Amino acid sequence: MDSIRYRQQARQLRQTRQQLERLRQELTAATERAEAATHLYDALPSFLFVFDLPSNSLHYCNRVAETQLGYPAAELRAMGPRVLEVLMPTNEAEELRHHYREAEALPDGKLLSFDYTMQHPTGITRWLRLTSTAYARDAQGCVTQVLSNAEDITRWKIADEQRRSANRRLAEQNRLFRQVIDTVPNLIYLKDRKGNYVLANEATARFYHLSHEELLRATLPELEARFPSMAQYRRQDRQVMSSEQEIDEEAPLTDGQGNIRWFRTVKRPFILTDGTVQVLGVDNDITELKHTQQALEKAKEAAEQNAQARQNFLTNMSHEIRTPLNGIVGLTGLLAKTPLTDEQRLLLTHAQESADNLLVLINDVLDMAQLGAGRMRLEHVPFDLEQVLRASCQALLPAATAKGISLRLQLPPAGAGPARVLGDPHRLRQVLLNLLGNAVKFTLKGQVLLTYECFDLTSATPQYRFSVLDTGIGIAPEQLRELFEPFTQASASTAREFGGSGLGLSISRGLVELQNGQLTASSEPGRGSTFRFTVALAPAPAALPTPPEPTPNYQRLRGYRILLAEDNAVNQLLMQTMLRGWGVEADTASTGQAALALFRQHRYAVVLMDIQMPGLDGVATTQLLRQHPDPARAATPVVALTAHAMPGDAEHYRAAGLDGYLAKPFREQALFALLIELLGLSPVADARRPAQPAEPEPASSHQATPTTSHPPLYSLASIRRISGNDEGFVRRLVTLFIETTPPAVTRLEQHLRQQQPTELAAAAHFLKSSTDGLQLASLRPVLLSLQAVATGPTSPDWAELGQLVGQVRVTVDEVVRLLQEEFPA
């Protein structure tokens, strides 16, 4: 029995050992599978964890949780039910619990997502997208654990918020843009290739008497059927899209109520990102301006017709009167050669004097007509000045001798002025004869004296002041004010006693003013009168003028790229036009910072650097350019273009790292020669392309021309030369000067009132750049004095500076007035 029991126990023991071995093998396999699963879970980029619902604690989490949450897995499990409050705000924790309550009701295999934030120990907040499913259930089938996959969506959330923020800003900008274009009175619109409106402001819709929506829905054929004048819009649109160039036209349009309005239309191509070309248009209503222009043109035509009629009348009257008058003069001359009695000879003398007086009157009336019509032209020929003065005195010497008065000519010392001058000797003699004739006529005893003085001998056109002094009857102060008006004499008794038409002084004043001079009078009744006038007479050339230098071949610089650093808008426009005419590609910067940005982006052959700019000045900008990492680009030639023209400035700028120096205003040839030198080009012009002679420059009413002898207040000659006589460019530059210069003078006056020397000097420097462009030579020394106030060794004399600023204001206002007359709007 014992042996049987022993064999049974042994068999059971072997079976138990086999079962244990199978269990050990299964445990080993399960452990290996668990480790493999753990390695797999730890390798996943997502945060995997199992949340135990009964204990509200973390049952398991993979290793990613440690990096994303900043806590070791063991510490997370040790937190127990506090884990949610530690990892996230209270409201987020409550929403997550609500998520788990919803997950309890999920059937197996169903997923539930939820976005929430978790707090890293470093303070960084992460956005997670949690996807949960039922993981374990109890015996009753209730979910006890939930498996969750947490995906880090922080970057996506940030990008989404940035996109939403950008969309909000874009929407705000669109609203602002819409409000802006709906506020302006101009017609602003955008049209597609078919001519249909894709954008239009309220002014455009009101013009067509349509709502904004109706205008955008309407097709071009529908609009043309209602508004036939829109056919010209189709032509303009096609021109803009085909040429891709801006157009600027004036034309009438019919509005929605049938009224005709004049518009100035500016259209330019608007290219979309896909390359599609649309038309952007802005129409400015110029109806009132057109009506004013038409009224002015009619008034001008009427005035010209009246002037022509008056001229024709005077010409006819002169002819009709001169014809019989010539007969009278001839017949009386013949009669004087026949035997006459004393009484007959006396009567004949009176008849001859009457004819001579009538001839003088006719000549005076014709001269007045020519002056009034602006048809009198002056000669510009060399003549001997003193010879004209002597001849004028000799012509009136018999009349003075007959009255028993002295007529003298007092000349300045030898060498006090040029012996030969350029001018109009005939008109100068006419003025002298008028003044000397009046002096002899109204002087009963004493003398008449003619003198002259020469000023500014070193000037190209010295000023001459002529004086006629007499000891005659004199003129009362109240009568001096009207003395130079036509047909006016000192009194009615003067005309009765001395005769005359009263035109001589008016003609003399017109002739003097025609030469940019001034005629004045001073007198005292019973003590005589003094008449003075000034004219500018250039010295006559001693030899034939040398032929002009050939025009440089500016096209030798074609293809080069230049950076222009200049803060003055007038100078920018001048320089851009000049360089563009040479075939040079020019980029413009208004500040030192902008110049640096462009220099880093592009390679330039030369940099033209203004010295005084806002913020970073030209010297500091140049020094920063020299720090470019590319040695070749750091060595780019830099030229100082500046209004600073004091001695030593050139050496100072070269020592600061600039390669060249040119003081404003400069000649076009000087800049060209300097660029040729810096670029290492041969100074000899290309023989294959001979320089063309310069085109004649159009005359300007305020420029120095051969018929004027007074220095001009401004000159547009260099601007016309630079722009190739482009009158459109000249007008734009003049408009820019009119718009920017008076406000700059206002700032100058403000700094003067506040006694700010540094700001006053800076404002003067800015003005100097603008005025040099129009060659306002009279303001150059004034602005240089104002510019030096910040660096002067003594305290500023504000009273003296006030006078200089006042001179700037008067001159600029006068130049603006003259420009507005020469270039009417």
Coordinates of N, CA and C in Angstrom, one line a residue, residues 451-573:
T451 N 24.4 162.6 -63.0 CA 25.6 161.9 -62.4 C 25.2 160.4 -62.5
Y452 N 26.3 159.6 -62.3 CA 26.0 158.1 -62.2 C 27.1 157.5 -61.4
E453 N 26.8 156.4 -60.7 CA 27.7 155.6 -59.9 C 27.6 154.2 -60.2
C454 N 28.7 153.5 -60.0 CA 28.7 152.0 -60.3 C 29.0 151.3 -59.0
F455 N 28.1 150.3 -58.7 CA 28.3 149.5 -57.5 C 28.6 148.0 -57.9
D456 N 29.2 147.3 -56.9 CA 29.5 145.9 -57.1 C 30.4 145.7 -58.4
L457 N 31.5 146.3 -58.4 CA 32.4 146.2 -59.6 C 32.8 144.8 -59.9
T458 N 32.9 144.0 -58.8 CA 33.4 142.6 -59.0 C 32.2 141.7 -59.5
S459 N 31.0 142.2 -59.5 CA 29.9 141.4 -59.9 C 29.9 141.2 -61.4
A460 N 29.2 140.1 -61.9 CA 29.1 139.9 -63.3 C 28.3 141.0 -64.0
T461 N 27.3 141.5 -63.2 CA 26.4 142.6 -63.7 C 26.4 143.7 -62.7
P462 N 27.4 144.6 -62.8 CA 27.4 145.7 -61.8 C 26.1 146.6 -61.9
Q463 N 25.7 147.1 -60.8 CA 24.6 148.0 -60.7 C 25.0 149.4 -60.9
Y464 N 24.2 150.1 -61.8 CA 24.5 151.5 -62.1 C 23.3 152.3 -61.6
R465 N 23.6 153.4 -60.9 CA 22.6 154.3 -60.4 C 22.8 155.7 -61.1
F466 N 21.7 156.1 -61.8 CA 21.8 157.4 -62.5 C 20.9 158.4 -61.8
S467 N 21.4 159.6 -61.7 CA 20.6 160.6 -60.9 C 20.5 161.9 -61.8
V468 N 19.3 162.5 -61.8 CA 19.1 163.8 -62.5 C 18.6 164.7 -61.4
L469 N 19.4 165.8 -61.1 CA 19.1 166.7 -60.0 C 18.8 168.1 -60.6
D470 N 17.8 168.8 -60.2 CA 17.5 170.1 -60.7 C 17.2 171.1 -59.6
T471 N 17.2 172.4 -59.9 CA 16.8 173.4 -58.9 C 15.5 174.0 -59.3
G472 N 14.5 173.2 -59.9 CA 13.3 173.7 -60.4 C 12.2 174.0 -59.4
I473 N 11.0 173.9 -59.9 CA 9.8 174.3 -59.1 C 9.5 173.3 -58.0
G474 N 9.9 172.0 -58.2 CA 9.7 171.0 -57.2 C 8.3 170.5 -57.3
I475 N 8.0 169.4 -56.5 CA 6.7 168.7 -56.5 C 6.3 168.5 -55.1
A476 N 5.0 168.8 -54.8 CA 4.4 168.6 -53.5 C 4.4 167.1 -53.1
P477 N 4.5 166.8 -51.8 CA 4.5 165.4 -51.4 C 3.3 164.6 -51.8
E478 N 2.1 165.2 -51.7 CA 0.9 164.4 -52.0 C 0.8 164.1 -53.5
Q479 N 1.6 164.9 -54.3 CA 1.5 164.7 -55.8 C 2.6 163.7 -56.3
L480 N 3.6 163.4 -55.4 CA 4.6 162.5 -55.8 C 4.1 161.1 -56.0
R481 N 3.0 160.7 -55.2 CA 2.5 159.3 -55.2 C 1.9 159.0 -56.5
E482 N 1.4 160.0 -57.3 CA 0.7 159.7 -58.6 C 1.6 160.2 -59.7
L483 N 2.8 160.5 -59.5 CA 3.7 161.2 -60.5 C 3.9 160.2 -61.7
F484 N 4.0 158.9 -61.4 CA 4.4 158.0 -62.5 C 3.2 157.4 -63.2
E485 N 2.0 157.8 -62.8 CA 0.8 157.2 -63.5 C 0.7 157.9 -64.9
P486 N 0.2 157.1 -65.9 CA 0.0 157.7 -67.2 C -0.9 158.9 -67.2
F487 N -0.6 159.9 -68.1 CA -1.4 161.1 -68.3 C -1.6 161.9 -67.0
T488 N -0.6 161.8 -66.1 CA -0.7 162.5 -64.9 C 0.5 163.5 -64.8
Q489 N 0.2 164.7 -64.3 CA 1.2 165.7 -64.1 C 1.0 166.3 -62.7
A490 N 1.9 167.0 -62.2 CA 1.9 167.5 -60.8 C 0.6 168.3 -60.5
S491 N 0.2 169.1 -61.5 CA -1.1 169.8 -61.2 C -1.6 170.3 -62.6
A492 N -2.9 170.7 -62.6 CA -3.5 171.2 -63.8 C -2.7 172.4 -64.3
S493 N -2.3 173.3 -63.4 CA -1.6 174.5 -63.9 C -0.2 174.1 -64.5
T494 N 0.4 173.0 -64.1 CA 1.6 172.6 -64.8 C 1.4 172.3 -66.2
A495 N 0.3 171.6 -66.6 CA 0.0 171.3 -67.9 C -0.3 172.6 -68.7
R496 N -1.0 173.5 -68.1 CA -1.3 174.7 -68.8 C 0.0 175.5 -69.1
E497 N 0.9 175.6 -68.1 CA 2.0 176.4 -68.2 C 3.2 175.8 -68.9
F498 N 3.4 174.5 -68.7 CA 4.6 173.9 -69.3 C 4.2 172.9 -70.4
G499 N 3.0 172.5 -70.6 CA 2.6 171.6 -71.6 C 3.0 170.2 -71.3
G500 N 2.8 169.3 -72.3 CA 3.2 167.9 -72.1 C 2.0 167.0 -71.9
S501 N 2.2 165.7 -72.2 CA 1.1 164.7 -72.1 C 1.0 164.0 -70.8
G502 N 2.1 164.1 -70.0 CA 2.1 163.3 -68.8 C 2.5 161.9 -68.9
L503 N 3.0 161.5 -70.1 CA 3.4 160.1 -70.4 C 4.9 159.8 -70.2
G504 N 5.7 160.8 -70.2 CA 7.1 160.6 -70.2 C 7.6 159.9 -69.0
L505 N 7.2 160.2 -67.8 CA 7.6 159.5 -66.6 C 7.1 158.1 -66.5
S506 N 5.8 157.9 -66.9 CA 5.3 156.6 -66.9 C 6.0 155.7 -67.9
I507 N 6.4 156.2 -69.1 CA 7.2 155.4 -70.0 C 8.6 155.1 -69.4
S508 N 9.2 156.1 -68.8 CA 10.5 155.9 -68.2 C 10.5 154.8 -67.2
R509 N 9.5 154.9 -66.3 CA 9.4 153.9 -65.3 C 9.2 152.5 -65.9
G510 N 8.4 152.4 -67.0 CA 8.2 151.1 -67.6 C 9.5 150.6 -68.2
L511 N 10.2 151.5 -68.8 CA 11.5 151.0 -69.5 C 12.5 150.6 -68.4
V512 N 12.6 151.3 -67.3 CA 13.5 150.9 -66.2 C 13.1 149.6 -65.6
E513 N 11.8 149.4 -65.3 CA 11.3 148.1 -64.8 C 11.5 147.0 -65.7
L514 N 11.5 147.3 -67.0 CA 11.7 146.2 -68.0 C 13.1 145.7 -67.9
Q515 N 14.0 146.5 -67.4 CA 15.4 146.1 -67.2 C 15.6 145.7 -65.7
N516 N 14.5 145.4 -65.0 CA 14.6 144.9 -63.6 C 15.2 146.0 -62.7
G517 N 15.0 147.3 -63.1 CA 15.4 148.4 -62.2 C 14.3 149.1 -61.5
Q518 N 14.6 150.2 -60.9 CA 13.5 151.0 -60.2 C 13.8 152.4 -60.4
L519 N 12.7 153.2 -60.6 CA 12.8 154.6 -60.8 C 12.1 155.3 -59.6
T520 N 12.8 156.2 -58.9 CA 12.2 156.9 -57.8 C 12.4 158.4 -57.9
A521 N 11.6 159.1 -57.1 CA 11.7 160.6 -57.2 C 11.6 161.1 -55.8
S522 N 12.3 162.2 -55.5 CA 12.2 162.9 -54.2 C 12.2 164.4 -54.6
S523 N 11.4 165.2 -53.9 CA 11.3 166.6 -54.3 C 10.8 167.5 -53.1
E524 N 11.1 168.7 -53.2 CA 10.5 169.7 -52.2 C 10.1 170.9 -53.0
P525 N 8.9 171.4 -52.9 CA 8.4 172.5 -53.6 C 9.3 173.7 -53.4
G526 N 9.7 174.3 -54.6 CA 10.5 175.5 -54.6 C 12.0 175.3 -54.4
R527 N 12.4 174.0 -54.2 CA 13.8 173.7 -54.0 C 14.4 172.7 -55.0
G528 N 13.6 172.2 -55.9 CA 14.0 171.3 -56.9 C 13.6 169.8 -56.7
S529 N 14.1 169.0 -57.6 CA 13.7 167.6 -57.6 C 14.9 166.7 -57.9
T530 N 14.8 165.4 -57.5 CA 15.9 164.5 -57.8 C 15.2 163.2 -58.3
F531 N 15.6 162.7 -59.5 CA 15.1 161.5 -60.0 C 16.2 160.5 -60.1
R532 N 16.0 159.3 -59.6 CA 17.1 158.3 -59.7 C 16.5 157.0 -60.2
F533 N 17.4 156.3 -61.0 CA 17.0 154.9 -61.4 C 18.2 154.1 -61.5
T534 N 18.0 152.8 -61.3 CA 19.1 151.8 -61.3 C 18.9 150.8 -62.4
V535 N 19.9 150.3 -63.0 CA 19.9 149.2 -64.0 C 21.2 148.4 -63.8
A536 N 21.1 147.2 -64.2 CA 22.3 146.3 -64.2 C 22.9 146.2 -65.6
L537 N 24.2 146.6 -65.8 CA 24.8 146.5 -67.1 C 26.1 145.7 -67.0
A538 N 26.1 144.6 -67.7 CA 27.3 143.8 -67.7 C 28.4 144.4 -68.5
P539 N 29.6 144.1 -68.1 CA 30.7 144.6 -68.9 C 30.7 144.0 -70.3
A540 N 31.0 144.8 -71.3 CA 31.1 144.3 -72.7 C 32.3 143.4 -72.9
P541 N 32.1 142.3 -73.5 CA 33.3 141.4 -73.7 C 34.4 142.0 -74.5
A542 N 35.6 141.8 -74.1 CA 36.7 142.4 -74.9 C 37.1 141.5 -76.1
A543 N 36.7 140.3 -76.1 CA 37.0 139.4 -77.3 C 35.8 138.6 -77.6
L544 N 35.8 137.9 -78.7 CA 34.7 137.0 -79.0 C 34.6 135.9 -78.0
P545 N 33.4 135.5 -77.7 CA 33.2 134.4 -76.7 C 33.8 133.1 -77.2
T546 N 34.4 132.3 -76.3 CA 35.0 131.0 -76.6 C 33.8 130.0 -76.9
P547 N 34.0 129.1 -77.8 CA 33.0 128.1 -78.0 C 32.7 127.3 -76.8
P548 N 31.5 126.9 -76.6 CA 31.1 126.1 -75.4 C 31.8 124.7 -75.4
E549 N 32.1 124.2 -74.2 CA 32.6 122.9 -74.1 C 31.7 121.8 -74.6
P550 N 32.2 120.8 -75.2 CA 31.2 119.7 -75.7 C 30.5 119.1 -74.5
T551 N 29.3 118.7 -74.7 CA 28.5 118.1 -73.6 C 29.1 116.7 -73.3
P552 N 29.3 116.3 -72.0 CA 29.8 115.0 -71.7 C 28.9 113.9 -72.2
N553 N 29.5 112.8 -72.5 CA 28.7 111.6 -72.8 C 28.2 110.9 -71.6
Y554 N 27.1 111.4 -71.0 CA 26.6 110.8 -69.8 C 26.2 109.4 -69.8
Q555 N 25.9 108.9 -71.1 CA 25.5 107.5 -71.2 C 26.7 106.5 -70.9
R556 N 27.9 107.0 -70.6 CA 29.0 106.1 -70.2 C 28.7 105.5 -68.9
L557 N 27.8 106.1 -68.1 CA 27.4 105.5 -66.8 C 26.2 104.6 -66.8
R558 N 25.7 104.4 -68.0 CA 24.5 103.5 -68.2 C 24.8 102.1 -67.6
G559 N 23.8 101.6 -66.8 CA 23.9 100.3 -66.3 C 24.5 100.2 -64.9
Y560 N 25.1 101.3 -64.4 CA 25.6 101.3 -63.0 C 24.4 101.5 -62.1
R561 N 24.6 101.0 -60.8 CA 23.6 101.2 -59.8 C 24.2 102.0 -58.7
I562 N 23.4 103.0 -58.3 CA 23.9 104.0 -57.3 C 22.9 104.1 -56.2
L563 N 23.4 104.3 -54.9 CA 22.5 104.5 -53.8 C 22.6 106.0 -53.4
L564 N 21.4 106.6 -53.4 CA 21.3 108.0 -53.0 C 20.7 108.2 -51.6
A565 N 21.5 108.7 -50.7 CA 21.0 109.0 -49.3 C 20.7 110.5 -49.2
E566 N 19.5 110.9 -49.2 CA 19.1 112.3 -49.2 C 17.7 112.5 -48.6
D567 N 17.6 113.4 -47.6 CA 16.3 113.5 -46.9 C 15.4 114.6 -47.5
N568 N 15.9 115.5 -48.4 CA 15.2 116.6 -48.9 C 14.4 116.1 -50.2
A569 N 13.1 116.2 -50.2 CA 12.3 115.7 -51.3 C 12.6 116.4 -52.6
V570 N 12.9 117.7 -52.6 CA 13.2 118.4 -53.8 C 14.5 117.9 -54.4
N571 N 15.6 117.7 -53.6 CA 16.8 117.2 -54.1 C 16.7 115.8 -54.5
Q572 N 15.9 115.0 -53.8 CA 15.7 113.6 -54.3 C 15.1 113.6 -55.7
L573 N 14.1 114.4 -56.0 CA 13.5 114.4 -57.3 C 14.6 114.9 -58.4

